[in-house]
């Protein structure tokens, strides 16, 4: 949810406001989509293992805080894609809606929360589905930041890895069952939000 809100604010800022270095910052943000996750594993690990707040140094590994910090700063998994999607949507939103609100005396924040934000709900739901799906089955950042906690991705990797002591037929049943348990929550969430997902994809501008 935090990642959705940060992407919404950032996308609206890139779409509507002019500020120094706007194109450069947006270009750097897009470059994060081309960077393989393996390239930042060591810096990410060291950052949260020796996380500093002034003179105080805290080890944030094996806690939920690294994921919260990454979400609030827009640096979580596929964060650049979400900002791009929101930017494309807000660029296509008629400015007359905001101008009418300004004429009626609404300020920038009131216009955003009462006019702009409600129109972006389908795309926000789409981003939530993307974030939930990728984070649910993510197998790079999660084992790195939660090394001593048995999470779903680590258990899945243990099941998938070959084991000669188990009968191949029985192992196949275990793999299929594990795969079903993995995708079942995603299917449920998608079916519940399918209507918003389709609308969000249509409005994001990423389809032909």
GROMACS .gro file of C-alpha atoms in nm:
model
  208
    1UNK     CA    1   0.000   0.000   0.000
    2UNK     CA    2   0.287   0.236   0.083
    3UNK     CA    3   0.443   0.162  -0.254
    4UNK     CA    4   0.115   0.243  -0.429
    5UNK     CA    5   0.084   0.579  -0.252
    6UNK     CA    6   0.446   0.677  -0.318
    7UNK     CA    7   0.412   0.586  -0.686
    8UNK     CA    8   0.091   0.790  -0.707
    9UNK     CA    9   0.249   1.103  -0.559
   10UNK     CA   10   0.567   1.069  -0.766
   11UNK     CA   11   0.379   0.999  -1.089
   12UNK     CA   12   0.156   1.302  -1.039
   13UNK     CA   13   0.458   1.520  -0.967
   14UNK     CA   14   0.636   1.412  -1.285
   15UNK     CA   15   0.319   1.456  -1.492
   16UNK     CA   16   0.201   1.795  -1.371
   17UNK     CA   17   0.483   1.997  -1.213
   18UNK     CA   18   0.795   2.154  -1.362
   19UNK     CA   19   1.111   2.156  -1.152
   20UNK     CA   20   1.485   2.162  -1.206
   21UNK     CA   21   1.628   1.829  -1.319
   22UNK     CA   22   1.286   1.673  -1.377
   23UNK     CA   23   1.381   1.489  -1.697
   24UNK     CA   24   1.715   1.377  -1.554
   25UNK     CA   25   1.557   1.237  -1.240
   26UNK     CA   26   1.289   1.060  -1.440
   27UNK     CA   27   1.554   0.916  -1.673
   28UNK     CA   28   1.751   0.782  -1.377
   29UNK     CA   29   1.431   0.633  -1.242
   30UNK     CA   30   1.375   0.451  -1.570
   31UNK     CA   31   1.731   0.318  -1.561
   32UNK     CA   32   1.641   0.127  -1.245
   33UNK     CA   33   1.422  -0.093  -1.466
   34UNK     CA   34   1.728  -0.198  -1.666
   35UNK     CA   35   1.950  -0.267  -1.365
   36UNK     CA   36   1.958  -0.634  -1.258
   37UNK     CA   37   1.873  -0.685  -0.889
   38UNK     CA   38   2.197  -0.876  -0.837
   39UNK     CA   39   2.393  -0.553  -0.899
   40UNK     CA   40   2.269  -0.393  -0.576
   41UNK     CA   41   2.250  -0.694  -0.343
   42UNK     CA   42   2.574  -0.620  -0.156
   43UNK     CA   43   2.506  -0.244  -0.107
   44UNK     CA   44   2.151  -0.325   0.000
   45UNK     CA   45   2.267  -0.584   0.251
   46UNK     CA   46   2.531  -0.356   0.402
   47UNK     CA   47   2.292  -0.059   0.414
   48UNK     CA   48   2.040  -0.241   0.633
   49UNK     CA   49   2.293  -0.439   0.834
   50UNK     CA   50   2.466  -0.116   0.941
   51UNK     CA   51   2.170   0.121   0.914
   52UNK     CA   52   2.258   0.456   1.071
   53UNK     CA   53   2.026   0.710   1.234
   54UNK     CA   54   2.266   0.987   1.330
   55UNK     CA   55   2.524   0.837   1.567
   56UNK     CA   56   2.308   0.528   1.627
   57UNK     CA   57   2.373   0.217   1.418
   58UNK     CA   58   2.102  -0.049   1.392
   59UNK     CA   59   2.089  -0.391   1.228
   60UNK     CA   60   1.756  -0.403   1.043
   61UNK     CA   61   1.804  -0.748   0.891
   62UNK     CA   62   1.543  -1.008   0.987
   63UNK     CA   63   1.286  -0.734   1.041
   64UNK     CA   64   1.009  -0.586   0.827
   65UNK     CA   65   1.173  -0.241   0.833
   66UNK     CA   66   1.388  -0.280   0.517
   67UNK     CA   67   1.074  -0.347   0.312
   68UNK     CA   68   0.890  -0.054   0.470
   69UNK     CA   69   1.181   0.183   0.403
   70UNK     CA   70   1.219   0.064   0.043
   71UNK     CA   71   0.844   0.106  -0.015
   72UNK     CA   72   0.827   0.455   0.137
   73UNK     CA   73   1.122   0.570  -0.074
   74UNK     CA   74   0.991   0.415  -0.396
   75UNK     CA   75   1.293   0.184  -0.424
   76UNK     CA   76   1.117  -0.146  -0.379
   77UNK     CA   77   1.080  -0.412  -0.645
   78UNK     CA   78   0.969  -0.258  -0.981
   79UNK     CA   79   0.918   0.084  -0.821
   80UNK     CA   80   1.026   0.265  -1.137
   81UNK     CA   81   0.761   0.086  -1.342
   82UNK     CA   82   0.485   0.192  -1.104
   83UNK     CA   83   0.590   0.557  -1.117
   84UNK     CA   84   0.601   0.538  -1.498
   85UNK     CA   85   0.249   0.394  -1.511
   86UNK     CA   86   0.108   0.666  -1.284
   87UNK     CA   87   0.288   0.937  -1.482
   88UNK     CA   88   0.142   0.811  -1.808
   89UNK     CA   89  -0.205   0.806  -1.660
   90UNK     CA   90  -0.189   1.158  -1.514
   91UNK     CA   91  -0.049   1.296  -1.838
   92UNK     CA   92  -0.365   1.173  -2.011
   93UNK     CA   93  -0.599   1.312  -1.745
   94UNK     CA   94  -0.769   1.633  -1.869
   95UNK     CA   95  -0.626   1.940  -1.699
   96UNK     CA   96  -0.971   2.101  -1.716
   97UNK     CA   97  -1.077   1.892  -1.416
   98UNK     CA   98  -0.804   2.044  -1.200
   99UNK     CA   99  -0.852   2.393  -1.342
  100UNK     CA  100  -1.223   2.380  -1.258
  101UNK     CA  101  -1.136   2.283  -0.901
  102UNK     CA  102  -0.887   2.572  -0.874
  103UNK     CA  103  -1.154   2.814  -1.000
  104UNK     CA  104  -1.391   2.688  -0.729
  105UNK     CA  105  -1.129   2.775  -0.469
  106UNK     CA  106  -0.971   2.436  -0.405
  107UNK     CA  107  -0.600   2.427  -0.331
  108UNK     CA  108  -0.342   2.188  -0.476
  109UNK     CA  109  -0.380   1.925  -0.205
  110UNK     CA  110  -0.761   1.937  -0.200
  111UNK     CA  111  -0.769   1.910  -0.579
  112UNK     CA  112  -0.539   1.610  -0.570
  113UNK     CA  113  -0.725   1.419  -0.299
  114UNK     CA  114  -1.079   1.498  -0.414
  115UNK     CA  115  -1.042   1.517  -0.794
  116UNK     CA  116  -0.723   1.349  -0.915
  117UNK     CA  117  -0.687   1.062  -0.669
  118UNK     CA  118  -1.039   0.912  -0.712
  119UNK     CA  119  -0.988   0.901  -1.089
  120UNK     CA  120  -0.669   0.700  -1.042
  121UNK     CA  121  -0.819   0.424  -0.827
  122UNK     CA  122  -0.833   0.161  -1.109
  123UNK     CA  123  -0.465   0.212  -1.187
  124UNK     CA  124  -0.375   0.213  -0.818
  125UNK     CA  125  -0.547  -0.124  -0.785
  126UNK     CA  126  -0.349  -0.248  -1.085
  127UNK     CA  127  -0.022  -0.138  -0.927
  128UNK     CA  128  -0.126  -0.306  -0.602
  129UNK     CA  129  -0.184  -0.632  -0.793
  130UNK     CA  130   0.155  -0.607  -0.964
  131UNK     CA  131   0.332  -0.529  -0.636
  132UNK     CA  132   0.153  -0.807  -0.449
  133UNK     CA  133   0.224  -1.064  -0.720
  134UNK     CA  134   0.593  -0.982  -0.759
  135UNK     CA  135   0.655  -0.948  -0.386
  136UNK     CA  136   0.468  -1.268  -0.303
  137UNK     CA  137   0.695  -1.481  -0.522
  138UNK     CA  138   1.012  -1.269  -0.495
  139UNK     CA  139   1.322  -1.483  -0.433
  140UNK     CA  140   1.611  -1.232  -0.430
  141UNK     CA  141   1.552  -0.948  -0.184
  142UNK     CA  142   1.348  -1.147   0.068
  143UNK     CA  143   1.609  -1.417   0.148
  144UNK     CA  144   1.876  -1.144   0.155
  145UNK     CA  145   1.697  -0.919   0.405
  146UNK     CA  146   1.541  -1.200   0.609
  147UNK     CA  147   1.829  -1.451   0.623
  148UNK     CA  148   1.724  -1.622   0.948
  149UNK     CA  149   1.349  -1.634   0.887
  150UNK     CA  150   1.176  -1.916   0.703
  151UNK     CA  151   0.975  -1.731   0.440
  152UNK     CA  152   0.767  -1.873   0.156
  153UNK     CA  153   1.026  -1.818  -0.116
  154UNK     CA  154   1.299  -2.002   0.075
  155UNK     CA  155   1.068  -2.294   0.147
  156UNK     CA  156   0.970  -2.307  -0.220
  157UNK     CA  157   1.334  -2.315  -0.329
  158UNK     CA  158   1.401  -2.600  -0.088
  159UNK     CA  159   1.112  -2.795  -0.238
  160UNK     CA  160   1.219  -2.731  -0.597
  161UNK     CA  161   1.585  -2.821  -0.537
  162UNK     CA  162   1.660  -3.183  -0.630
  163UNK     CA  163   1.658  -3.437  -0.350
  164UNK     CA  164   1.776  -3.790  -0.427
  165UNK     CA  165   1.627  -3.936  -0.108
  166UNK     CA  166   1.269  -3.869  -0.223
  167UNK     CA  167   1.083  -4.072  -0.482
  168UNK     CA  168   1.051  -3.865  -0.806
  169UNK     CA  169   0.674  -3.923  -0.826
  170UNK     CA  170   0.624  -3.811  -0.466
  171UNK     CA  171   0.852  -3.511  -0.522
  172UNK     CA  172   0.645  -3.413  -0.826
  173UNK     CA  173   0.329  -3.416  -0.613
  174UNK     CA  174   0.499  -3.196  -0.352
  175UNK     CA  175   0.612  -2.947  -0.617
  176UNK     CA  176   0.266  -2.925  -0.772
  177UNK     CA  177   0.105  -2.876  -0.432
  178UNK     CA  178   0.357  -2.608  -0.336
  179UNK     CA  179   0.297  -2.431  -0.667
  180UNK     CA  180  -0.079  -2.439  -0.610
  181UNK     CA  181  -0.044  -2.291  -0.261
  182UNK     CA  182   0.181  -2.019  -0.405
  183UNK     CA  183  -0.049  -1.904  -0.683
  184UNK     CA  184  -0.382  -1.951  -0.500
  185UNK     CA  185  -0.371  -1.617  -0.308
  186UNK     CA  186  -0.271  -1.436  -0.628
  187UNK     CA  187  -0.565  -1.585  -0.817
  188UNK     CA  188  -0.808  -1.490  -0.540
  189UNK     CA  189  -0.683  -1.131  -0.526
  190UNK     CA  190  -0.690  -1.100  -0.906
  191UNK     CA  191  -1.045  -1.235  -0.935
  192UNK     CA  192  -1.164  -0.995  -0.665
  193UNK     CA  193  -1.005  -0.693  -0.834
  194UNK     CA  194  -1.024  -0.799  -1.199
  195UNK     CA  195  -1.258  -0.516  -1.302
  196UNK     CA  196  -1.022  -0.250  -1.168
  197UNK     CA  197  -0.719  -0.431  -1.311
  198UNK     CA  198  -0.853  -0.416  -1.669
  199UNK     CA  199  -0.947  -0.049  -1.636
  200UNK     CA  200  -0.607   0.034  -1.490
  201UNK     CA  201  -0.418  -0.133  -1.774
  202UNK     CA  202  -0.629   0.055  -2.030
  203UNK     CA  203  -0.561   0.391  -1.861
  204UNK     CA  204  -0.191   0.340  -1.793
  205UNK     CA  205  -0.088   0.383  -2.157
  206UNK     CA  206   0.133   0.072  -2.159
  207UNK     CA  207  -0.085  -0.120  -2.406
  208UNK     CA  208  -0.112  -0.075  -2.780
   0.00000   0.00000   0.00000
